PDB file of C-alpha atoms in Angstrom:
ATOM      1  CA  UNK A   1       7.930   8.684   4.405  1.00  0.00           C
ATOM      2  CA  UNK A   2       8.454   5.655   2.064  1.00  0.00           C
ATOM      3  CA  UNK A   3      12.787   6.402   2.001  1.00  0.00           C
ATOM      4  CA  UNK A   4      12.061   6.531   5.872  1.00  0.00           C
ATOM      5  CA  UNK A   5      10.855   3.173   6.252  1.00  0.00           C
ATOM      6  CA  UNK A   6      13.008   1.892   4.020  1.00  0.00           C
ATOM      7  CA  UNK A   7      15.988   3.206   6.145  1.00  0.00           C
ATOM      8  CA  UNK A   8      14.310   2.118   9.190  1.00  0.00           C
ATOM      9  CA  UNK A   9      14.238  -1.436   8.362  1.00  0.00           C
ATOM     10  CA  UNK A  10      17.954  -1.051   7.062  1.00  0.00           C
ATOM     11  CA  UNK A  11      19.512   0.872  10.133  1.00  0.00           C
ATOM     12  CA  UNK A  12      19.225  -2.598  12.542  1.00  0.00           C
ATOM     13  CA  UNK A  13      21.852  -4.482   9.720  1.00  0.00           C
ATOM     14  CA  UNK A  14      24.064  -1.390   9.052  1.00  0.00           C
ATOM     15  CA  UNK A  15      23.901  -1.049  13.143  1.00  0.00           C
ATOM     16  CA  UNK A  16      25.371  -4.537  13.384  1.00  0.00           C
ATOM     17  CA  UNK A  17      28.027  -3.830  10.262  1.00  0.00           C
ATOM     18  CA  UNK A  18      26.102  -5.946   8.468  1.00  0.00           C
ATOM     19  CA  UNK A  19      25.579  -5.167   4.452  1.00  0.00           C
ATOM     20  CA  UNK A  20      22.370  -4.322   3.187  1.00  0.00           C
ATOM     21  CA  UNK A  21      21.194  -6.570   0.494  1.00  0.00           C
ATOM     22  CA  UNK A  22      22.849  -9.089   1.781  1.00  0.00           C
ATOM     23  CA  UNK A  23      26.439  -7.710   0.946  1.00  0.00           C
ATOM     24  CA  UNK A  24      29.256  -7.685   3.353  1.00  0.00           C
ATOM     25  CA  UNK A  25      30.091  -4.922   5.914  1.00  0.00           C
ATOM     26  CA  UNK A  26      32.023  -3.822   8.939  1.00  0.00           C
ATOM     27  CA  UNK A  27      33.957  -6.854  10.737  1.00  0.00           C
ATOM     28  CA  UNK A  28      32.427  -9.526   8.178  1.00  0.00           C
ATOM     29  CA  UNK A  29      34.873  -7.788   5.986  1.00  0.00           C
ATOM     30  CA  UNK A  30      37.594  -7.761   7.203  1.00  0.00           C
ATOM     31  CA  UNK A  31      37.333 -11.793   7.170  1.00  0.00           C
ATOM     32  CA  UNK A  32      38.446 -12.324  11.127  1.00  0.00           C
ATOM     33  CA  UNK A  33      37.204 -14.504  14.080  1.00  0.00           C
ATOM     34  CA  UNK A  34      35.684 -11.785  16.253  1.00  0.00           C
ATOM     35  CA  UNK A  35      32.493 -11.672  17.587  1.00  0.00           C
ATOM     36  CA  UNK A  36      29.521 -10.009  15.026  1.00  0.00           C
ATOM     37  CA  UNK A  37      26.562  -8.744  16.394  1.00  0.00           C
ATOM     38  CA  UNK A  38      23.425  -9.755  15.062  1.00  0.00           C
ATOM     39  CA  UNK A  39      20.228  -7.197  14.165  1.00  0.00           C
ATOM     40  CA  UNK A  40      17.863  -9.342  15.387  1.00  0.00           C
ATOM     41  CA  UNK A  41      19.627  -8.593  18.938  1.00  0.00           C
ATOM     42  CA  UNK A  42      18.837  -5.018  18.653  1.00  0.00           C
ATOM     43  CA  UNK A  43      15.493  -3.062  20.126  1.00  0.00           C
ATOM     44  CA  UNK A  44      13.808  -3.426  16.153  1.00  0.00           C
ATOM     45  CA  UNK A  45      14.688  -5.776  13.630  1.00  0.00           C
ATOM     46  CA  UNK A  46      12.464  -7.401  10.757  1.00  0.00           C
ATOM     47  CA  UNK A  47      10.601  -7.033   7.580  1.00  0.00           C
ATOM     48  CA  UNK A  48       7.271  -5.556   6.331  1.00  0.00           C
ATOM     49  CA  UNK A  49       5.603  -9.063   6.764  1.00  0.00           C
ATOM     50  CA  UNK A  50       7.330  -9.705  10.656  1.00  0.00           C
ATOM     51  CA  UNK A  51       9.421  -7.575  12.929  1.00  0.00           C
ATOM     52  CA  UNK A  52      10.413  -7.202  16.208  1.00  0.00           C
ATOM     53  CA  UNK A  53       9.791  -4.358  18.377  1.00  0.00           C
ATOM     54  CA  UNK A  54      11.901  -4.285  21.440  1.00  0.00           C
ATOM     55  CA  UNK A  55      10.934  -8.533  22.182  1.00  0.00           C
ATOM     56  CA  UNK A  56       7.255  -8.056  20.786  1.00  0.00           C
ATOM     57  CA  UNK A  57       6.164  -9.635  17.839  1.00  0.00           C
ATOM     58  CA  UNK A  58       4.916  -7.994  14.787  1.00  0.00           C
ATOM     59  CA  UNK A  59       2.887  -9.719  11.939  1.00  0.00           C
ATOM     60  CA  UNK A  60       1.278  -8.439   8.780  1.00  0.00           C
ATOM     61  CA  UNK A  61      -2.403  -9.707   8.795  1.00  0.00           C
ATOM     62  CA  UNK A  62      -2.506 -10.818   5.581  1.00  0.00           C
ATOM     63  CA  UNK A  63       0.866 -12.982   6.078  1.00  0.00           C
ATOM     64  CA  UNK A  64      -0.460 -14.469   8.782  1.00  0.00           C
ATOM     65  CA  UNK A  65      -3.778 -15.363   6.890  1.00  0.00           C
ATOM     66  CA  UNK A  66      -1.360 -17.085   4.217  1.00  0.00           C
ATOM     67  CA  UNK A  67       0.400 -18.923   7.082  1.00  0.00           C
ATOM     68  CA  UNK A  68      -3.305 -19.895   8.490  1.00  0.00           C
ATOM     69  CA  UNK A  69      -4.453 -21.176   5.032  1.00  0.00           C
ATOM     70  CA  UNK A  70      -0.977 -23.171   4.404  1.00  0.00           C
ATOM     71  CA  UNK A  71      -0.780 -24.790   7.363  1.00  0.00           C
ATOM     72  CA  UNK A  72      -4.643 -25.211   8.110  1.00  0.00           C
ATOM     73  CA  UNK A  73      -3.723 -24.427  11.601  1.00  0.00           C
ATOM     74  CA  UNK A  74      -3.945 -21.615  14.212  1.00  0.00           C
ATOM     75  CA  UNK A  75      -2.305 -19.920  16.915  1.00  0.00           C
ATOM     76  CA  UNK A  76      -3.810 -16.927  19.438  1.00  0.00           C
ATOM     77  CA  UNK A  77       0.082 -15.575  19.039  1.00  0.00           C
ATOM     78  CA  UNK A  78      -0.427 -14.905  15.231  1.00  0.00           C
ATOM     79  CA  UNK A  79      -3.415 -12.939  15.912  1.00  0.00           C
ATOM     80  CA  UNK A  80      -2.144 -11.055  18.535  1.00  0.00           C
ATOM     81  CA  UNK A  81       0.827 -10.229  17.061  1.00  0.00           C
ATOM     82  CA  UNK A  82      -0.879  -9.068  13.670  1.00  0.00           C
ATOM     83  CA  UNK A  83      -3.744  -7.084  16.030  1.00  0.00           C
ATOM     84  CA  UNK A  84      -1.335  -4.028  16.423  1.00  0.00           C
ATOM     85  CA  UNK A  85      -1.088  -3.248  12.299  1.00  0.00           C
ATOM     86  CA  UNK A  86      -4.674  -4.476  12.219  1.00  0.00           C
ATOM     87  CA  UNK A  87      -5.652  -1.725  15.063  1.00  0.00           C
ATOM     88  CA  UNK A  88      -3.196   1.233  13.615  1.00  0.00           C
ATOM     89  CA  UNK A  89      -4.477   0.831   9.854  1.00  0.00           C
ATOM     90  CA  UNK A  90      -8.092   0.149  11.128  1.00  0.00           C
ATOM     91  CA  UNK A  91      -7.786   3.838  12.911  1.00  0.00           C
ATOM     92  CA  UNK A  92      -6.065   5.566  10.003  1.00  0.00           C
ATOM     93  CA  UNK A  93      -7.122   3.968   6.906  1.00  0.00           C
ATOM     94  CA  UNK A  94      -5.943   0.881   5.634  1.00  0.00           C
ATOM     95  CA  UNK A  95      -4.607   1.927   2.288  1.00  0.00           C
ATOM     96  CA  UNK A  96      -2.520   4.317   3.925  1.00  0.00           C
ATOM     97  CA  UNK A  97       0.560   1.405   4.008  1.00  0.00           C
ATOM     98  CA  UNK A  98       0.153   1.610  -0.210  1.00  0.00           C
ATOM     99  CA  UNK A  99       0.181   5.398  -0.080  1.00  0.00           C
ATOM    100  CA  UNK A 100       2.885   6.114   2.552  1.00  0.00           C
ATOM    101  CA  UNK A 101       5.312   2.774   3.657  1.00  0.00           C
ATOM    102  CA  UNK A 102       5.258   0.283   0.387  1.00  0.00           C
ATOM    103  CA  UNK A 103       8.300   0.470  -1.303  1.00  0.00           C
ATOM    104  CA  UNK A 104       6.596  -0.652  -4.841  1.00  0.00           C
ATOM    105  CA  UNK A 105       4.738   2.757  -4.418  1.00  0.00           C
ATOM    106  CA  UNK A 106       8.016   4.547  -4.511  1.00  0.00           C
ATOM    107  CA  UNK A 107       9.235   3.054  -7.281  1.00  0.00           C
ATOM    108  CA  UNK A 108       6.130   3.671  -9.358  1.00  0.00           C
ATOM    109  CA  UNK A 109       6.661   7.489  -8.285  1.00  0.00           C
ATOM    110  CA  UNK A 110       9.648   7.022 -10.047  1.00  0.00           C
ATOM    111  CA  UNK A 111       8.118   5.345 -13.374  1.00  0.00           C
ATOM    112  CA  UNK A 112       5.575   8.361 -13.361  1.00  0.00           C
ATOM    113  CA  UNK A 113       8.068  10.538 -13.785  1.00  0.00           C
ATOM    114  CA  UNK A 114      10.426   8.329 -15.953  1.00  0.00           C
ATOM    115  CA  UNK A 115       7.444   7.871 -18.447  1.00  0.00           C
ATOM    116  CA  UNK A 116       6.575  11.802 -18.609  1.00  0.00           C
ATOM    117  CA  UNK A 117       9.792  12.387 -19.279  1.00  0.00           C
ATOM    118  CA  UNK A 118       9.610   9.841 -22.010  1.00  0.00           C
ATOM    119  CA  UNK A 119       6.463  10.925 -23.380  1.00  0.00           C
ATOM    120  CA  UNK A 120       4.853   7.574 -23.219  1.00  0.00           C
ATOM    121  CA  UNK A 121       1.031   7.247 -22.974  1.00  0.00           C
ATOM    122  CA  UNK A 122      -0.396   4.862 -21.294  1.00  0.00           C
ATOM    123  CA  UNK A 123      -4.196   3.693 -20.536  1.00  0.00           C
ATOM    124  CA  UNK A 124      -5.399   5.414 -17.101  1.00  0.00           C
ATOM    125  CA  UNK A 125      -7.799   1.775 -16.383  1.00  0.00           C
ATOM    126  CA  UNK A 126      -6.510  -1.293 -18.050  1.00  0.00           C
ATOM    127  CA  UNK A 127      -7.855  -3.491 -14.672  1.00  0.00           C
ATOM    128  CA  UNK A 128     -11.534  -3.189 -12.767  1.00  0.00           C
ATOM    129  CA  UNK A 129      -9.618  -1.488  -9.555  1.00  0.00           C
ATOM    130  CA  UNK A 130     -11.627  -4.054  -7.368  1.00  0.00           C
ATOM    131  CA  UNK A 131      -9.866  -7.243  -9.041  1.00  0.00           C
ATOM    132  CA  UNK A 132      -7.276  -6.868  -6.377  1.00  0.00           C
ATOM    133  CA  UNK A 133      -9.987  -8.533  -3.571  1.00  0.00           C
ATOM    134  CA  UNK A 134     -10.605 -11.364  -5.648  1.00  0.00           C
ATOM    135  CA  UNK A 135      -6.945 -11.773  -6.382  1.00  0.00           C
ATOM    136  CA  UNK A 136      -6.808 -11.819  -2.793  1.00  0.00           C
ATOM    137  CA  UNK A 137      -9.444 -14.529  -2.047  1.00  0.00           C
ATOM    138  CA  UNK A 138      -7.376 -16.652  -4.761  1.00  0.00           C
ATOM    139  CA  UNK A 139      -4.220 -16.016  -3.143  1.00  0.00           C
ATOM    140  CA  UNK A 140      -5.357 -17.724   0.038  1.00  0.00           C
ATOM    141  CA  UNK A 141      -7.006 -20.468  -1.880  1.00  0.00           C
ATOM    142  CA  UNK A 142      -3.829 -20.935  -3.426  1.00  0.00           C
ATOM    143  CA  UNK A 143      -2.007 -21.390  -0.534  1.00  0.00           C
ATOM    144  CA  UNK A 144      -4.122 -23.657   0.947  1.00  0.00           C
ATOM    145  CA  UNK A 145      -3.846 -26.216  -1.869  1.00  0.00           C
ATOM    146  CA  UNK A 146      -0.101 -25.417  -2.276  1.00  0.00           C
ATOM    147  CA  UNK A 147       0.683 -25.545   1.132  1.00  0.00           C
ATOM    148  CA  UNK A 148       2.865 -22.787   1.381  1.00  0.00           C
ATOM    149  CA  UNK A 149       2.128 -18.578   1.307  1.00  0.00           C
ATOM    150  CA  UNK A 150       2.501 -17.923  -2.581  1.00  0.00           C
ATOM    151  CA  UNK A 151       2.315 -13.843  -2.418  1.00  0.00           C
ATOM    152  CA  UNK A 152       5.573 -14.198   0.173  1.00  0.00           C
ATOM    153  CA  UNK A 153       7.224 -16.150  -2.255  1.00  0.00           C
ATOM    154  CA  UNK A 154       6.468 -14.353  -5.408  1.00  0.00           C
ATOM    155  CA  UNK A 155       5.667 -10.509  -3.241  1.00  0.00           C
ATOM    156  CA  UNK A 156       7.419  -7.326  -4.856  1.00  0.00           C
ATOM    157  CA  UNK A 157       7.372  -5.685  -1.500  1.00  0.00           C
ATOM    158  CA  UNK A 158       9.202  -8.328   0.006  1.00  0.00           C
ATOM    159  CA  UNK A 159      11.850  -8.313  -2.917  1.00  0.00           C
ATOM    160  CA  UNK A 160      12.542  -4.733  -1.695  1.00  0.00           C
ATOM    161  CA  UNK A 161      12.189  -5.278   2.217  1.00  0.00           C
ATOM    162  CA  UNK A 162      13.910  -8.430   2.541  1.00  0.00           C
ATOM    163  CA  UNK A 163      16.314  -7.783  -0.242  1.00  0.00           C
ATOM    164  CA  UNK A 164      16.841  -4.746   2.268  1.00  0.00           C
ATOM    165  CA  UNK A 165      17.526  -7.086   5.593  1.00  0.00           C
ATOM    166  CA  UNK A 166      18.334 -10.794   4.850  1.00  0.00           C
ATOM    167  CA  UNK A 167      19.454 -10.547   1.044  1.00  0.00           C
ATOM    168  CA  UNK A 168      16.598 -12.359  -0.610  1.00  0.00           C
ATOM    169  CA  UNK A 169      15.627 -11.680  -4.077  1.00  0.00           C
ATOM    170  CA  UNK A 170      12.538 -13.511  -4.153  1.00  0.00           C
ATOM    171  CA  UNK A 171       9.752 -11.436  -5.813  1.00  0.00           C
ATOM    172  CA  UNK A 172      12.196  -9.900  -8.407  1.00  0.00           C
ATOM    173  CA  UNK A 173      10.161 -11.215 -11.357  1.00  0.00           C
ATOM    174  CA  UNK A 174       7.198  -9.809  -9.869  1.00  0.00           C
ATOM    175  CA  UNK A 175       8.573  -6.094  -9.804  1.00  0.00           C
ATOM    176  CA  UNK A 176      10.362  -6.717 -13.098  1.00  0.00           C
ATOM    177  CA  UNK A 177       6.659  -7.505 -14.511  1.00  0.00           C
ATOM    178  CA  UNK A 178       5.410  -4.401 -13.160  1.00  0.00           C
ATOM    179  CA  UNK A 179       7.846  -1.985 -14.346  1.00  0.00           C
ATOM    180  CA  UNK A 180       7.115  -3.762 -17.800  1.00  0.00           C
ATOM    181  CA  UNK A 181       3.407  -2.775 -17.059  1.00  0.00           C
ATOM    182  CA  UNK A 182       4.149   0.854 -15.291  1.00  0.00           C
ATOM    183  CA  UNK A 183       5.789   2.071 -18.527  1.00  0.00           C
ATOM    184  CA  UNK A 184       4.205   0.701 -21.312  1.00  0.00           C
ATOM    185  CA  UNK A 185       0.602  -0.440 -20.233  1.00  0.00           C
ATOM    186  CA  UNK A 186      -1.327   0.971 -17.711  1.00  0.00           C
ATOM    187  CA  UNK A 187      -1.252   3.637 -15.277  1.00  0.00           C
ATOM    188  CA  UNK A 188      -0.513   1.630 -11.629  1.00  0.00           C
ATOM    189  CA  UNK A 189      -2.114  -1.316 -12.430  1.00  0.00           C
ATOM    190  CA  UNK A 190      -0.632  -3.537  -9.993  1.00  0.00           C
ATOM    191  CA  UNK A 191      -1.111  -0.864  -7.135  1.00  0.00           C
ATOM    192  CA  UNK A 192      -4.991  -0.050  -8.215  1.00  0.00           C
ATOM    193  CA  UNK A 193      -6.116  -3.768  -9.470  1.00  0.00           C
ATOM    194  CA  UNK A 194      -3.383  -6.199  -9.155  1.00  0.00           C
ATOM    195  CA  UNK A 195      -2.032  -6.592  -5.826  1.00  0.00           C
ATOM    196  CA  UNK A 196      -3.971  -9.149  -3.031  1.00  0.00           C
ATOM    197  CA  UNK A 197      -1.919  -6.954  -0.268  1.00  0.00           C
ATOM    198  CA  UNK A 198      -3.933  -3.902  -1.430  1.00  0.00           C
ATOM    199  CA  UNK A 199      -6.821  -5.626  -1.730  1.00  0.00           C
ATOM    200  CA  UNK A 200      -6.414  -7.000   1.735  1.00  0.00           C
ATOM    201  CA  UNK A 201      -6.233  -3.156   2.818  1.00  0.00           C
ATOM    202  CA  UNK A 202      -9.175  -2.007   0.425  1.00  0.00           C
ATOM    203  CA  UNK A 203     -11.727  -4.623   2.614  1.00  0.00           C
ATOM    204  CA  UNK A 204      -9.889  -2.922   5.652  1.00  0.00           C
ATOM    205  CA  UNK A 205     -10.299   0.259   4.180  1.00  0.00           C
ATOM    206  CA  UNK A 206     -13.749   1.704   4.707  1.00  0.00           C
ATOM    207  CA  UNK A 207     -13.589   2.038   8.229  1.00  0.00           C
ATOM    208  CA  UNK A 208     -10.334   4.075   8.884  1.00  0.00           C
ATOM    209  CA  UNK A 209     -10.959   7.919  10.522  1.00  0.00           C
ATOM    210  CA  UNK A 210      -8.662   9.590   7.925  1.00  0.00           C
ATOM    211  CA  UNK A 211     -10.565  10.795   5.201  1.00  0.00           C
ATOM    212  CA  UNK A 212     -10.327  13.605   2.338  1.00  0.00           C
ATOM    213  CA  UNK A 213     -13.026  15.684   2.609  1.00  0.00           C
ATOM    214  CA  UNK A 214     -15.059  18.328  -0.113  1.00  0.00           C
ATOM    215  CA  UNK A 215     -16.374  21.918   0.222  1.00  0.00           C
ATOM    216  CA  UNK A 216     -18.528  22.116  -2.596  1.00  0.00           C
ATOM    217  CA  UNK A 217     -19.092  25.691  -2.931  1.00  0.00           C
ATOM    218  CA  UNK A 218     -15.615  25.757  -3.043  1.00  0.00           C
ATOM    219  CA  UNK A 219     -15.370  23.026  -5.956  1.00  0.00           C
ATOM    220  CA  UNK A 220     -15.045  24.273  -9.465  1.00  0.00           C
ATOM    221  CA  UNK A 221     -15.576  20.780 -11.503  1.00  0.00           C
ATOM    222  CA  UNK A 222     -11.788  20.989 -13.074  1.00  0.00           C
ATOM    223  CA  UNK A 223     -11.249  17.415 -11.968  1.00  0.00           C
ATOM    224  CA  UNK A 224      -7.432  18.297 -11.488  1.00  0.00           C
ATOM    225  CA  UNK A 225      -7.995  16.043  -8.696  1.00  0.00           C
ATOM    226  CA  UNK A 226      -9.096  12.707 -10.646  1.00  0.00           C
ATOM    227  CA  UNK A 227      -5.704  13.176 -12.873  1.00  0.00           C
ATOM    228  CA  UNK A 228      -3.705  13.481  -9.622  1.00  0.00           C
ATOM    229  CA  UNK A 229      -5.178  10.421  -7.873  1.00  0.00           C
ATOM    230  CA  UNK A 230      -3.285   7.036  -7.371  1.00  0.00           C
ATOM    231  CA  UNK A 231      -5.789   4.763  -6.470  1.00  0.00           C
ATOM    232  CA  UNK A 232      -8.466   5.387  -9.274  1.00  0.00           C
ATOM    233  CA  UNK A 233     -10.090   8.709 -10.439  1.00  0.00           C
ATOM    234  CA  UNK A 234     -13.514   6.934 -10.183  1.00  0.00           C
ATOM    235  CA  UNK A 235     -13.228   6.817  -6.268  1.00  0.00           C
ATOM    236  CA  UNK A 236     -13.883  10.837  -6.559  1.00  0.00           C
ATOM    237  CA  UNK A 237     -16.862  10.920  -8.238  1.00  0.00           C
ATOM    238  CA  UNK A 238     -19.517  11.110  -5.682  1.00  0.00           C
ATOM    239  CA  UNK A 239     -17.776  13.716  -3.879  1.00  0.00           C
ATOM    240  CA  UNK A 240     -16.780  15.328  -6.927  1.00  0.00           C
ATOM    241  CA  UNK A 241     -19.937  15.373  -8.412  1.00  0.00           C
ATOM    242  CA  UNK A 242     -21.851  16.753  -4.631  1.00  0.00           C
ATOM    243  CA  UNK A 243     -23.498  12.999  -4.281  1.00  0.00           C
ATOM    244  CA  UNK A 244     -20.930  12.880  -1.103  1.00  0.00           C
ATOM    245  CA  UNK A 245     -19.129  14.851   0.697  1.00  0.00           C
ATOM    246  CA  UNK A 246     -16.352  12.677   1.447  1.00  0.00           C
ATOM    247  CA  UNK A 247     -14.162   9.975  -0.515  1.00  0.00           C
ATOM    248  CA  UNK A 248     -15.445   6.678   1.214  1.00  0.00           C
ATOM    249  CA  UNK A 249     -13.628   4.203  -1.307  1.00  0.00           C
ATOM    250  CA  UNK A 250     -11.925   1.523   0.361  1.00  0.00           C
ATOM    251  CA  UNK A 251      -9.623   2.292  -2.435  1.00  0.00           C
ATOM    252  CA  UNK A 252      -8.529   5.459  -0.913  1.00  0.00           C
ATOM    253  CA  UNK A 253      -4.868   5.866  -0.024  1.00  0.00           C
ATOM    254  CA  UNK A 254      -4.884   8.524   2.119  1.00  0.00           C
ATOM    255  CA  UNK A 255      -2.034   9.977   0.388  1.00  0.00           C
ATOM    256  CA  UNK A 256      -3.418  13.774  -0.284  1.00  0.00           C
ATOM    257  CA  UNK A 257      -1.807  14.084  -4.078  1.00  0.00           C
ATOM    258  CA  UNK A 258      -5.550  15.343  -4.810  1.00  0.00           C
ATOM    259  CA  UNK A 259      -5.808  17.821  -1.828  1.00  0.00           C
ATOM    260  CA  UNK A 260      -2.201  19.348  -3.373  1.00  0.00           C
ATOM    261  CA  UNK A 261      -3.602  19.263  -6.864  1.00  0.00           C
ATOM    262  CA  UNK A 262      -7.223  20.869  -5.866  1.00  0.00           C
ATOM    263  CA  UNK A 263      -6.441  24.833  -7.560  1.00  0.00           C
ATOM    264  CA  UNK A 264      -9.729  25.869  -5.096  1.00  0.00           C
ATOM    265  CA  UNK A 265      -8.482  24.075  -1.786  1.00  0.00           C
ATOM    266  CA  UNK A 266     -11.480  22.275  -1.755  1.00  0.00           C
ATOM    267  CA  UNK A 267     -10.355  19.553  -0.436  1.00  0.00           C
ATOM    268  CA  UNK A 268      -9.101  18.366   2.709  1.00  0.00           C
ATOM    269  CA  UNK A 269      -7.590  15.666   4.351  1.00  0.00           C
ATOM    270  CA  UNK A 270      -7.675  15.037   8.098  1.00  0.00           C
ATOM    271  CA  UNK A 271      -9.495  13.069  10.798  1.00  0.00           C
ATOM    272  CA  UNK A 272     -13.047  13.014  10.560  1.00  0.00           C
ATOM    273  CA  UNK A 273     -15.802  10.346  11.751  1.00  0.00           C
ATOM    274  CA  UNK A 274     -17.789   9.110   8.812  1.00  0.00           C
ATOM    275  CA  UNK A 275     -21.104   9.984   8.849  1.00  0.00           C
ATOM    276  CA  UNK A 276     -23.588   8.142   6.428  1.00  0.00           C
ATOM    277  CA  UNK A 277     -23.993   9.092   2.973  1.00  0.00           C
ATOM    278  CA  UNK A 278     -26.308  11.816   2.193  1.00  0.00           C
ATOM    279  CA  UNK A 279     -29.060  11.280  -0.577  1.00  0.00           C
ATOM    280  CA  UNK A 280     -28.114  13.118  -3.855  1.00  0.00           C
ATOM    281  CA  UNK A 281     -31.574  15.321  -3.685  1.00  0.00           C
ATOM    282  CA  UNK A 282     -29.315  16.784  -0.147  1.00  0.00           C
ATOM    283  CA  UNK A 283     -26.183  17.013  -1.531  1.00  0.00           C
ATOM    284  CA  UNK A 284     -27.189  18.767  -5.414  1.00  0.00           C
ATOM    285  CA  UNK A 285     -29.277  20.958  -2.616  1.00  0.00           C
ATOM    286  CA  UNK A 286     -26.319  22.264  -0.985  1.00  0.00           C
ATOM    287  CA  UNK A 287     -27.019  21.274   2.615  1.00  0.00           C
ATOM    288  CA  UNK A 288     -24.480  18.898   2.685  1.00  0.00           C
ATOM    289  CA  UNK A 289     -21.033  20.048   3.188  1.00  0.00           C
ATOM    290  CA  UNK A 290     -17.715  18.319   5.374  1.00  0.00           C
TER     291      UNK A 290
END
């Protein structure tokens, strides 16, 4: 799903002949006077932080909340243009954009597997996970008093997206530093406690209808399921441990590498309505179960 997004927001400039990352293609070329066509003609063109959907406009929320804090003003079109992502990731769950679309996901896929491979050990915590909503808060402060949006200036996701469609290579550093801290630090720090888009998606988080559930009886205590998990093995530990009997954590990227890893298939992920939390004397009872 992450390559597919990727290729979605490159098909509009290799449509047009364009090059992706800002390279040259098709009739640019060949260096002649003839007409070019231009993506942002076409039904969908755009990055992760605006696009274009057939003549509507697409915003993320927390772009437009750095655009409302640099310019310290406000316009009904922002909002309605970032309600759609707002509505979609409200529904799902809003950490579902870190577990299935960001590109800096993929790539730390990739550095998992680079650093087994290496045999390099690395701390599983090296952040508190929840840094990433104060990070957040400052980001927007920041931008206020700077008077510009400083994560779309400095944001590895856009390094990748808009390297993708306009060429840009701003946000380069920022991945470069968290490679540097993939392989030889800490287990995804920047996903789990670093970055203010995440953190921006953990407040939004709580409230989304897809949810990984427990069975209980059917739980054996391995925790193969903490070692498997992306966002932060503490996020399991009330369901884990039969306080719960689902994984509420805003954290939570709905991305199911602990419903694969669970030997016992006790876990599940699907849509389900959150129902409040049961007291632990009900859930060590066994009367609890989702």
């Amino acid at each position: 799903m992450q390559v597919v997004a990727l290729l979605i927001f490159a098909a509009p400039v290799i449509v047009a002949g364009w090059g992706v990352f800002g390279g040259i293609a098709g009739n640019a070329a060949a260096g002649g006077d003839g007409m070019v066509a231009t993506p942002a003609a076409l039904p969908f063109f755009g990055t992760l932080s605006s696009s274009s959907i057939f003549g509507v406009a697409v915003l993320d929320p927390f772009a437009m909340l750095e655009v409302i804090a640099a310019s310290k003003t406000f316009s009904p079109s922002w909002l309605l243009a970032a309600l759609p992502v707002l509505i979609v990731y409200g529904l799902i769950r809003g950490r579902a954009f870190c577990g299935w679309v960001c590109p800096v996901n993929l790539l730390c896929e990739g550095l998992d597997w680079l650093r087994a491979r290496l045999h390099i050990f690395v701390r599983e915590r090296v952040v508190p996970r929840h840094a990433k909503l104060y990070i957040a808060l400052g980001i927007l402060f920041l931008s206020a008093v700077l008077g510009f949006p400083l994560f779309e200036a400095l944001s590895p996701i856009g390094f990748v997206a808009k390297g993708i469609v306009l060429g840009s290579m701003a946000g380069g550093l920022t991945l470069l530093a968290i490679v540097l801290l993939e392989l030889f630090c800490g287990h995804r720090v920047w996903c789990r406690a670093l970055c203010p888009l995440g953190g921006f998606y953990e407040a939004l988080g709580r409230v989304g209808l897809v949810n990984v559930t427990i069975d209980h009886g059917a739980c054996i205590g391995c925790d193969r399921c903490k070692q498997a998990c992306l966002c932060d093995p503490q996020i399991l530990d009330d369901a884990v441990s039969g306080v719960d009997g689902m994984v509420r954590a805003g954290d939570c990227m709905a991305c199911g590498k602990c419903v694969d890893a669970c030997p016992t298939h006790a876990l599940a992920i699907g849509m389900t309505i959150p129902r409040p939390q049961a007291s632990s004397g009900t859930a060590q009872g066994g009367d609890d179960r989702a």
